Short mmCIF file of C-alpha atoms in Angstrom, two decimals:
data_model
loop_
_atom_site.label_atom_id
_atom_site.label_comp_id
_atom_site.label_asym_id
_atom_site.label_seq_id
_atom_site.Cartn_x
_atom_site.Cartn_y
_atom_site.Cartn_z
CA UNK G 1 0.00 0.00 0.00
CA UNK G 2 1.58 3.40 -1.18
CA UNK G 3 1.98 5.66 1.67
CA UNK G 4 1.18 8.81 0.29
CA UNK G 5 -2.14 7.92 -1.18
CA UNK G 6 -5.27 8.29 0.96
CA UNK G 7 -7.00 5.39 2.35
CA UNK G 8 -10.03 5.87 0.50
CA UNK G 9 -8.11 5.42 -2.66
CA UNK G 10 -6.54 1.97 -1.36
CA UNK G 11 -7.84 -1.15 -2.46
CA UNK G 12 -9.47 -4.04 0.10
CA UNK G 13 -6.76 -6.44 -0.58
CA UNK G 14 -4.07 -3.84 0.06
CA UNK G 15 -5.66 -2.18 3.62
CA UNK G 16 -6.36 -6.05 4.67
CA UNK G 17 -2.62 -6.40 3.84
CA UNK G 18 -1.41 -3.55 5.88
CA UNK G 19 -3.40 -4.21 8.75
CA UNK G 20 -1.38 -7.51 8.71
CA UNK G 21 1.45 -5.96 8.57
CA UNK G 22 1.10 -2.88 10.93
CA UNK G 23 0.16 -6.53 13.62
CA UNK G 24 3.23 -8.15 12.44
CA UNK G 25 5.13 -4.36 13.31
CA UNK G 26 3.42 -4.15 16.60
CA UNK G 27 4.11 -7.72 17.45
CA UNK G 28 7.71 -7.68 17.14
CA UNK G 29 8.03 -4.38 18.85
CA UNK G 30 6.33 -5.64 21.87
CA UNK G 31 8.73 -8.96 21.57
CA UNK G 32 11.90 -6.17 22.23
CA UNK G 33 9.84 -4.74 25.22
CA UNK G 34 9.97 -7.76 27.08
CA UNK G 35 13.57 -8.75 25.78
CA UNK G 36 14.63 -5.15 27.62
CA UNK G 37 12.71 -5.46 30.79
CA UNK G 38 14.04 -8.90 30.84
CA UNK G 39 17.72 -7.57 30.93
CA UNK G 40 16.31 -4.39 33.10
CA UNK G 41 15.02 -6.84 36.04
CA UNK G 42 18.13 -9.44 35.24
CA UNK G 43 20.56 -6.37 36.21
CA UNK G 44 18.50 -5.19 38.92
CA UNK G 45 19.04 -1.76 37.60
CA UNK G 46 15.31 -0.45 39.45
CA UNK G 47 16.75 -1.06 42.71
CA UNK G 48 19.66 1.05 42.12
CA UNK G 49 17.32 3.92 40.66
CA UNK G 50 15.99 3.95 43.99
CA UNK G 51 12.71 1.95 43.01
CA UNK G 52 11.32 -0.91 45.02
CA UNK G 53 11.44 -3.50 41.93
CA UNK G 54 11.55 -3.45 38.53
CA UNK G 55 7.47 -3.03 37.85
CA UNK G 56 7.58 -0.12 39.88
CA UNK G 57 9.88 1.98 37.55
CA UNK G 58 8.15 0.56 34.55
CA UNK G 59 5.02 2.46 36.07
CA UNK G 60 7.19 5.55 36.03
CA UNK G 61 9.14 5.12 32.15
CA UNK G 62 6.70 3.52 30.20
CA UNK G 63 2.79 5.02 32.23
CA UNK G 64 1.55 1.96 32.58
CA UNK G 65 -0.78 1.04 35.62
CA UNK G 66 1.04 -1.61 38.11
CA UNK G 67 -1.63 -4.77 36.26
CA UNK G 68 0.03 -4.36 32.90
CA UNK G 69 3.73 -3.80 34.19
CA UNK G 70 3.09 -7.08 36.54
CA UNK G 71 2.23 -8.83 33.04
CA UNK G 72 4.79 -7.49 31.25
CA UNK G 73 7.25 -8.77 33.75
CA UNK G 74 5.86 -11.98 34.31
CA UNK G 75 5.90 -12.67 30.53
CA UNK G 76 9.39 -11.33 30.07
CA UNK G 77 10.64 -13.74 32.84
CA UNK G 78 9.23 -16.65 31.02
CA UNK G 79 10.24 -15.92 27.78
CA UNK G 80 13.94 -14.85 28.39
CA UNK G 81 16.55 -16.00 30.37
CA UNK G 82 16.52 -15.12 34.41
CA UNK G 83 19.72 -14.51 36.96
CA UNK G 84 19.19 -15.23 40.64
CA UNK G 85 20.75 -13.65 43.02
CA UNK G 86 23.27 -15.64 43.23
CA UNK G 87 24.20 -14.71 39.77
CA UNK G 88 23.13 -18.33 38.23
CA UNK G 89 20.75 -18.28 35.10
CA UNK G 90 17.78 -20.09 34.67
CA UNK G 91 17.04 -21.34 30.53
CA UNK G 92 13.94 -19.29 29.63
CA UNK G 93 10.78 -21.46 30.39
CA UNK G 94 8.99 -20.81 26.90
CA UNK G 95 12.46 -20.10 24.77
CA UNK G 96 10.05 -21.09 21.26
CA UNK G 97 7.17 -18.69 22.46
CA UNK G 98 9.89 -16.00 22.54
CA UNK G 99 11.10 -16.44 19.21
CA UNK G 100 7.91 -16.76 17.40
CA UNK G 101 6.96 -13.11 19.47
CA UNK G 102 10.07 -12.11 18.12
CA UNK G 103 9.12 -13.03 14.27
CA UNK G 104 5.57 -11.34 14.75
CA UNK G 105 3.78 -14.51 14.64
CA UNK G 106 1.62 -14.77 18.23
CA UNK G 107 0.81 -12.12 20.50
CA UNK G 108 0.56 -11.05 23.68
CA UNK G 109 -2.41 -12.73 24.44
CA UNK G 110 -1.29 -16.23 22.58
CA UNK G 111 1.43 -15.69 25.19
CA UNK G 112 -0.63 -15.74 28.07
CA UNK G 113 -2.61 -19.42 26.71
CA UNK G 114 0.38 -20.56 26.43
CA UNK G 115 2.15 -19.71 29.51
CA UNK G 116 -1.05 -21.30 31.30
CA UNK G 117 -1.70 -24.08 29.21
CA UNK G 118 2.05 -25.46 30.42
CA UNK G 119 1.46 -24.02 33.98
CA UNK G 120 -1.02 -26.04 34.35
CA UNK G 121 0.79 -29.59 33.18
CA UNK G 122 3.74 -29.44 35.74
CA UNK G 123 4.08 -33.30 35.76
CA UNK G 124 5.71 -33.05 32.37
CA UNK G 125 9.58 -33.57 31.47
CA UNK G 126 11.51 -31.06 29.42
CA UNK G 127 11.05 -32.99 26.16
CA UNK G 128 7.45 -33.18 26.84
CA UNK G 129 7.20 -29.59 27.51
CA UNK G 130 9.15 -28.69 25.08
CA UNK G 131 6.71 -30.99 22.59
CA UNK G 132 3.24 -29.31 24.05
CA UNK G 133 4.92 -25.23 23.36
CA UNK G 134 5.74 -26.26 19.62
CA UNK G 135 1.71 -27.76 19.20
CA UNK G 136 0.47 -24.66 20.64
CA UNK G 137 2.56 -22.72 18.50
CA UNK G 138 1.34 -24.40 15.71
CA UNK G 139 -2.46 -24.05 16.74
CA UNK G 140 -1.76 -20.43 17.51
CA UNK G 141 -0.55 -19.83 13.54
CA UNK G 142 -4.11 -20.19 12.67
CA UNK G 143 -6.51 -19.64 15.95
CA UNK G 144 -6.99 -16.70 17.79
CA UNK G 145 -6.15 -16.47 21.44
CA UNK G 146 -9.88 -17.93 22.44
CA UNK G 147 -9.87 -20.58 20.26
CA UNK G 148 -6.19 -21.58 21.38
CA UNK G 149 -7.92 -21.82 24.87
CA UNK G 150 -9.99 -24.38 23.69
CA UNK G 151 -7.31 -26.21 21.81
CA UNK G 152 -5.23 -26.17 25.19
CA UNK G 153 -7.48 -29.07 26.87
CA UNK G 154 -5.98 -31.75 24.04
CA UNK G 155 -2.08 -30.73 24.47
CA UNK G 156 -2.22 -33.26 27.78
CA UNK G 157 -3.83 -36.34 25.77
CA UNK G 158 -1.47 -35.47 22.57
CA UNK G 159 2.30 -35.13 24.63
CA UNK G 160 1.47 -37.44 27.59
CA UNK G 161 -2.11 -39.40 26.81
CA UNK G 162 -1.60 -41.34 30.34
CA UNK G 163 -2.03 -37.96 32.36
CA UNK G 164 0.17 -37.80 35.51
CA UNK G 165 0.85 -40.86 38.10
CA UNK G 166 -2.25 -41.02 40.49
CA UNK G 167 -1.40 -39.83 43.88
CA UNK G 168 -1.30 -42.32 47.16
CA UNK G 169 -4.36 -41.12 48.04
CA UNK G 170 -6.62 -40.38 44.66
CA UNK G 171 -10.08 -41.16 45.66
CA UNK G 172 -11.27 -44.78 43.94
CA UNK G 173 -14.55 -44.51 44.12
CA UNK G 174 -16.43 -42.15 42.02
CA UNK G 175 -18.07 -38.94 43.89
CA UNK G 176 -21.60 -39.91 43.79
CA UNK G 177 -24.15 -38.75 46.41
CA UNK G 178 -27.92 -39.31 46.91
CA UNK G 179 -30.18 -38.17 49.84
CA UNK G 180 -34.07 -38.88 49.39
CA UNK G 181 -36.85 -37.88 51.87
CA UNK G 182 -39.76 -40.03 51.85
CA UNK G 183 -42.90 -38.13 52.72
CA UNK G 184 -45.65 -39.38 54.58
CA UNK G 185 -48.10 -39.21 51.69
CA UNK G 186 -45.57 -41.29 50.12
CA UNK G 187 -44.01 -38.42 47.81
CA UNK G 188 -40.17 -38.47 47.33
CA UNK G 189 -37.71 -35.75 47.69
CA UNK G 190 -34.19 -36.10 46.36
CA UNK G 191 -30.76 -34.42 45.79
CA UNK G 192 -27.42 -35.84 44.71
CA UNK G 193 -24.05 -35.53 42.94
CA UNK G 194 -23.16 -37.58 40.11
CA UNK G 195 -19.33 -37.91 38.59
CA UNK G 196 -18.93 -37.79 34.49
CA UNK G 197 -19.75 -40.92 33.35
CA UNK G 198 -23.16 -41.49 35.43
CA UNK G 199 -24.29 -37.67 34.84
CA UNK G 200 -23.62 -38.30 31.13
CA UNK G 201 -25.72 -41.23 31.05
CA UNK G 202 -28.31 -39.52 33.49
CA UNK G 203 -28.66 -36.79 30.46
CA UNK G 204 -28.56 -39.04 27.64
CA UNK G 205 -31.62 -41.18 29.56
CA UNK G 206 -33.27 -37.96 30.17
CA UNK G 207 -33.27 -36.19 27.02
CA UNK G 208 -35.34 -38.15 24.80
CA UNK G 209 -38.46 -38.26 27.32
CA UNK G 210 -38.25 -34.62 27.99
CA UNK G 211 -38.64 -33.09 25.17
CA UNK G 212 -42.55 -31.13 24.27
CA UNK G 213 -44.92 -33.11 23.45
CA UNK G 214 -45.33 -32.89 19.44
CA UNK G 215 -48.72 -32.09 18.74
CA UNK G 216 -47.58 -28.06 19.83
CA UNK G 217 -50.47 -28.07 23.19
CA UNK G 218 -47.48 -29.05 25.96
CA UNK G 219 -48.12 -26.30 28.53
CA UNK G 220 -45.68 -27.83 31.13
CA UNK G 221 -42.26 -26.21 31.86
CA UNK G 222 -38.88 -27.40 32.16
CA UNK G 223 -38.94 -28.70 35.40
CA UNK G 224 -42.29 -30.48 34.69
CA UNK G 225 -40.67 -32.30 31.76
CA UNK G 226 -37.98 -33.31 33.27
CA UNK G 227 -39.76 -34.72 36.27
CA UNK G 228 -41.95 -36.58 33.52
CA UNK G 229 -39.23 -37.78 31.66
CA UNK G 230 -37.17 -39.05 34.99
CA UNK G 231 -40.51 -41.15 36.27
CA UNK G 232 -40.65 -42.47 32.19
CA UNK G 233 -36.97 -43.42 32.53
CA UNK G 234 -37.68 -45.03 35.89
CA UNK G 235 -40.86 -47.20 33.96
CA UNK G 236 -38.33 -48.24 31.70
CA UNK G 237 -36.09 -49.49 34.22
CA UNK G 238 -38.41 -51.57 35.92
CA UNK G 239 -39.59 -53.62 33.06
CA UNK G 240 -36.35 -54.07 31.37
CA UNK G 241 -36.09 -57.81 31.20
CA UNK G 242 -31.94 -57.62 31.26
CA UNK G 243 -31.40 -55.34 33.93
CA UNK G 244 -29.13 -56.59 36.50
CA UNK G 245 -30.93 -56.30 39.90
CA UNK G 246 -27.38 -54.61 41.42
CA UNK G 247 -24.64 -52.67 39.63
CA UNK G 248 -26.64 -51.68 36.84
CA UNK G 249 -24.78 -50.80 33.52
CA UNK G 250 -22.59 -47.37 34.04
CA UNK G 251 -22.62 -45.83 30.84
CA UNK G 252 -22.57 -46.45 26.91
CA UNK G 253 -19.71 -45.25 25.28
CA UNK G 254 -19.07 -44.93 21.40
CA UNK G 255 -15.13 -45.59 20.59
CA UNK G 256 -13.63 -44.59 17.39
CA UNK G 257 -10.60 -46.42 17.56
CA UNK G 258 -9.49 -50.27 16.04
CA UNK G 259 -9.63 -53.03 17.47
CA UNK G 260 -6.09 -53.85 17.38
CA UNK G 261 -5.89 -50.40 19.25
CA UNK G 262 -8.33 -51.18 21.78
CA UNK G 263 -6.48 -54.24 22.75
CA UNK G 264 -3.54 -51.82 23.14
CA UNK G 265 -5.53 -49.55 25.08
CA UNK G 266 -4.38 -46.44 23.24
CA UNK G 267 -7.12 -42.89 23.31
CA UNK G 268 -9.29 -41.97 21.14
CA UNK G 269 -12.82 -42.02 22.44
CA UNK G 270 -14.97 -39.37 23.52
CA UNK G 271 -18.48 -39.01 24.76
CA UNK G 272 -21.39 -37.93 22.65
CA UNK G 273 -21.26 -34.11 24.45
CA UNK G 274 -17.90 -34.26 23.07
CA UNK G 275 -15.79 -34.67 26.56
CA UNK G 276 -12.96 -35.83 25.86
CA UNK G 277 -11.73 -38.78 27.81
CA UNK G 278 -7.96 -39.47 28.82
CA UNK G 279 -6.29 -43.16 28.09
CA UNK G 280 -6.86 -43.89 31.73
CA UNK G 281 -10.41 -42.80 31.77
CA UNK G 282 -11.03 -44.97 28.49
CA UNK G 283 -9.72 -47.75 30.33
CA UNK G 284 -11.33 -47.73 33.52
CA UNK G 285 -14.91 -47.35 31.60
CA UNK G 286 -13.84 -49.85 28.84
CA UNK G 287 -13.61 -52.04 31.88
CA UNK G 288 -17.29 -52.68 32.71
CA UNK G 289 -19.11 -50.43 29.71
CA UNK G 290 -21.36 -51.42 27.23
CA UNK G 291 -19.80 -50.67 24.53
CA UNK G 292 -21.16 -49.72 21.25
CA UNK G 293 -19.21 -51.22 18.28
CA UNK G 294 -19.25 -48.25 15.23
CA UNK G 295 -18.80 -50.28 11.86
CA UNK G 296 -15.77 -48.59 9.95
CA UNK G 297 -14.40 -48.84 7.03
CA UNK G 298 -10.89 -47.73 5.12
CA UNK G 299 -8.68 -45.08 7.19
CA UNK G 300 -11.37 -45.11 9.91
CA UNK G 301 -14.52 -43.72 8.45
CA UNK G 302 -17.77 -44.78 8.96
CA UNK G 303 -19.18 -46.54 6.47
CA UNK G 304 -22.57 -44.85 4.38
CA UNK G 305 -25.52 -45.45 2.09
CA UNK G 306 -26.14 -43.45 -0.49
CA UNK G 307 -29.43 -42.14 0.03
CA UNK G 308 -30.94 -39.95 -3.09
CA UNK G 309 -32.38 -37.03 -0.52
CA UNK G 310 -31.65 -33.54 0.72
CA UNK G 311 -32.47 -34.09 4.08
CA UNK G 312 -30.15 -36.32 5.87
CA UNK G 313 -30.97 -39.68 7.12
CA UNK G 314 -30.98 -40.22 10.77
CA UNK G 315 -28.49 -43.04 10.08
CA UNK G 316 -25.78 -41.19 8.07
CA UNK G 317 -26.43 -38.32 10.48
CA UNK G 318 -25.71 -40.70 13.87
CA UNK G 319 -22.39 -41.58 11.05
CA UNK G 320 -21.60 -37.82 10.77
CA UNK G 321 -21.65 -36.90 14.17
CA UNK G 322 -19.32 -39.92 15.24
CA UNK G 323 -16.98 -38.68 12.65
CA UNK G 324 -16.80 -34.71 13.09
CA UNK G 325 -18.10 -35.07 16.64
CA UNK G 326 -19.16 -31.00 16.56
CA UNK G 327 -18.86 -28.16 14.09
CA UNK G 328 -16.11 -28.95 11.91
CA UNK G 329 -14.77 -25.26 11.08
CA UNK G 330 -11.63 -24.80 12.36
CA UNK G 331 -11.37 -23.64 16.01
CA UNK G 332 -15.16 -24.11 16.50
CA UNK G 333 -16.12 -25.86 19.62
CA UNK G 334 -19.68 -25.97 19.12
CA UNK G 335 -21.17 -29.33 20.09
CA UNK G 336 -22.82 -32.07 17.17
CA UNK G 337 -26.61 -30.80 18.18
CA UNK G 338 -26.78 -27.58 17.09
CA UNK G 339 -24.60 -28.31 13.87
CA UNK G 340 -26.09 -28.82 10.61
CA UNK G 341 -25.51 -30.90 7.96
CA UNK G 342 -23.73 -29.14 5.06
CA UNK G 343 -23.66 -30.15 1.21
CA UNK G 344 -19.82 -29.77 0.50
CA UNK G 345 -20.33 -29.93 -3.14
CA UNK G 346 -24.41 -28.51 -3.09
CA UNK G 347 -27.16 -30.76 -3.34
CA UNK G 348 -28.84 -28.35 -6.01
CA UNK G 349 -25.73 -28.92 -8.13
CA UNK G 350 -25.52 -32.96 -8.08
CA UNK G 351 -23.95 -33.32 -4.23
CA UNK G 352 -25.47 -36.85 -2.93
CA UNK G 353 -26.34 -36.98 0.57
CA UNK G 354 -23.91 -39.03 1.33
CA UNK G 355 -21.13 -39.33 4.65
CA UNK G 356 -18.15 -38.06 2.23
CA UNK G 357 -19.77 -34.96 0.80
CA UNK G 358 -21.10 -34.17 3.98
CA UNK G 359 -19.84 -32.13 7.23
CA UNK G 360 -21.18 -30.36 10.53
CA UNK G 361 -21.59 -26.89 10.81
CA UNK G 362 -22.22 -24.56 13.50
CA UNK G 363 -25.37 -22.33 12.11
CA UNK G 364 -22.76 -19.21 12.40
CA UNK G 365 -20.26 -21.02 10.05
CA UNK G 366 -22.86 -22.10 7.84
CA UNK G 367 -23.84 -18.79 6.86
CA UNK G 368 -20.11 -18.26 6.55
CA UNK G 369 -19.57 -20.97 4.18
CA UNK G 370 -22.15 -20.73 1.86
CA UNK G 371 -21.70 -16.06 1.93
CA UNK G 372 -17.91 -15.46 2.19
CA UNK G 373 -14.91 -16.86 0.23
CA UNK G 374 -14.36 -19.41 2.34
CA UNK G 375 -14.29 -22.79 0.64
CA UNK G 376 -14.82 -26.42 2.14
CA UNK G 377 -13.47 -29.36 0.68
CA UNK G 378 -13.32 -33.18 1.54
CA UNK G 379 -10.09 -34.22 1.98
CA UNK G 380 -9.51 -38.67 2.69
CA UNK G 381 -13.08 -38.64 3.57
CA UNK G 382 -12.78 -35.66 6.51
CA UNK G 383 -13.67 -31.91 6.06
CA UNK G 384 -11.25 -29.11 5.57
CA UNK G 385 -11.58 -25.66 4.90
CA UNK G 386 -9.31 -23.33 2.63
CA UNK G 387 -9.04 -19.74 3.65
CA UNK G 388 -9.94 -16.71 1.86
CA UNK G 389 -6.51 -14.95 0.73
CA UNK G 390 -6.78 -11.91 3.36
CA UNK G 391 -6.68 -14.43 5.67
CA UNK G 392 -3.66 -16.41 4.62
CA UNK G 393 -2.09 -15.87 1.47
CA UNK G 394 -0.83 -19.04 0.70
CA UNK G 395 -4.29 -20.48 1.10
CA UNK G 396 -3.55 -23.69 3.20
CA UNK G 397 -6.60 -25.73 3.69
CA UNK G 398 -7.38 -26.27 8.04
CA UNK G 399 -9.46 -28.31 9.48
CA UNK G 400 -11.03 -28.65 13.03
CA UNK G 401 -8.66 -29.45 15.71
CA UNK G 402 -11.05 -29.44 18.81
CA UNK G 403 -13.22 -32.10 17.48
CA UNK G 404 -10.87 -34.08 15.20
CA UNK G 405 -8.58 -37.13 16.06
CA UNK G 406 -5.79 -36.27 17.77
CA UNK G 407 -2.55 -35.03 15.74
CA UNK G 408 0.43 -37.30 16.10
CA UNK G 409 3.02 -36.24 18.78
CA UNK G 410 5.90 -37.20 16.23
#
């Protein structure tokens, strides 16, 4: 973009451009803030200015309230080296953060995901940590800081699947609670607790029975319904010919993995509200689950019918949902049931409804898809999605990485 000539007269391509740019600018500049406050607190210069500690004179030099010079410190410790007092120096905890700062490629906020993200995994060796930096990094090229947050919950299951060694005293039973009052008219009055696996199949159980009745004259509330829907479940129970009179079946769970993998116990199952379930959890469940075998075929895809319709099957939809598990726009975390199913190549113009030229979408990125330059494509049978140029040049297709399988940790 010339800069003599007045915006106005600039073209979209060349203020998107600039914008970029100008980022890129303000990026790097704020990369050589921290690198000097780094070597400022290292020398212990604000102590010899008569300040208290180094965020105190960066109040005074820079006008800056004491929050943002905390931050600025805190980040500048992380990303560059440290002296004690003692005049040793600690290796920068996030050395690859620093240098993609430094090249304009994250900011401040990426930072700050980051910095929590490995925080929060303490149990992991230096290769390991090391390993989970360089996959943020990676998400952060294409997500913005929210959608990094999101991404953050998989770095554990992709660097170190097993999760940390339980502790002496991790709790082995499930926290489950359930206190009932029995009324003299013979009413019931309850509360409880129930732990992941039984609330998920509390929910599932629920929300078929709860739902308004069809005919559009339902004048009960939520609370009604779901009262309803608990005594229907309860029916259900009770004249169930296979139900085991004690320790009733925990949970169903649908596993998208081999079988050879299975018998390995590797990850790679989740639930159907998309909570994702470390190799340990998978395990323990595995152990005394029903679980529901999902017929795949070649490279792990479900297998479909091709059904000459617009509106998709429930069968090919239960297929779709086991594959994209949620939206499948990149960084999107919205869950399978309140996704649509999208025509990749549109139905008007000869798309079948079939599982490979189909793919969930949020309603937002539906809109998206079908009224921006945005393009999806199928790509070995999963969905991916190729930028429009202002928002990377090179056009490199991205899929979801909330929903999908797990990268490889190679």
């Amino acid at each position: 973009m010339s800069t003599t000539a007045p915006l106005w007269q600039t073209s979209t391509t060349e203020l998107v451009n600039a914008i970029t740019a100008a980022e890129t600018e303000y990026r790097q500049a704020y990369a050589k803030i921290l690198h000097l406050t780094a070597e400022l607190d290292n020398r212990g210069d604000a102590t010899k200015l008569g300040y208290s500690n180094t965020a105190a004179l960066l109040i005074h030099i820079t006008r800056i309230n004491r929050t943002d010079a905390r931050h600025r410190l805190a980040q500048a410790n992380d990303l560059h080296p440290t002296t004690t007092p003692t005049g040793s120096v600690i290796d920068p905890v996030l050395p690859q953060t620093a240098a993609a700062l430094a090249r304009g490629e994250v900011g401040s906020e990426h930072v700050d995901v980051i910095r929590k993200t490995l925080a929060d995994l303490p149990h992991l060796d230096t290769e390991q940590r090391a390993m989970a930096e360089q996959v943020m990094l990676d998400r952060a090229a294409e997500d913005d800081p929210k959608a990094l947050t999101r991404f953050a919950s998989r770095v554990r299951d992709i660097v170190d699947p097993d999760g940390p060694p339980p502790l002496d005293d991790e709790p082995q039973r499930p926290a489950r609670s359930l206190r009932r009052h029995l009324r003299r008219d013979g009413t019931l009055e309850f509360t409880g607790h129930l732990d992941l696996d039984a609330a998920q199949l509390f929910e599932n159980l629920l929300k078929p029975f709860e739902k308004p009745h069809p005919e559009g004259n339902d004048t009960r509330g939520y609370a009604e319904r779901a009262g309803d829907a608990f005594a229907d479940v309860l029916k259900m129970a009770a004249h169930s010919p296979d139900l085991p009179t004690h320790n009733g079946l925990r949970t169903e769970v649908a596993v998208t993995i081999t079988y050879k993998e299975l018998q390995d116990a590797l990850d790679n199952a989740v639930l159907t509200d998309n909570t994702s379930l470390t190799a340990r959890e998978a395990r323990r469940l595995a152990c005394d689950a029903r679980i529901i075998p999902a017929v795949l075929g070649t490279d792990s895809q479900p297998l479909d019918v091709a059904v000459p319709a617009y509106t998709t099957p429930a069968h090919i939809r239960r297929a779709l949902v086991l594959r994209d598990r949620g939206c499948s726009f990149p960084a999107c975390d919205r869950p399978a049931n309140v996704c649509d199913s999208h025509h990749v190549l549109e139905w008007r113009k000869g798309g079948p409804t079939k599982l490979k030229n189909l793919a969930l979408l949020c309603g937002h990125h539906h809109r998206l898809i079908h009224h921006s330059d945005w393009q999806a494509k199928m790509v070995n049978g999963r969905p991916q999605f190729i930028p429009p140029p202002y928002v990377d040049p090179s056009r490199t297709p991205r899929r979801n990485h909330i929903h999908g399988p797990l990268p490889s940790a190679a």
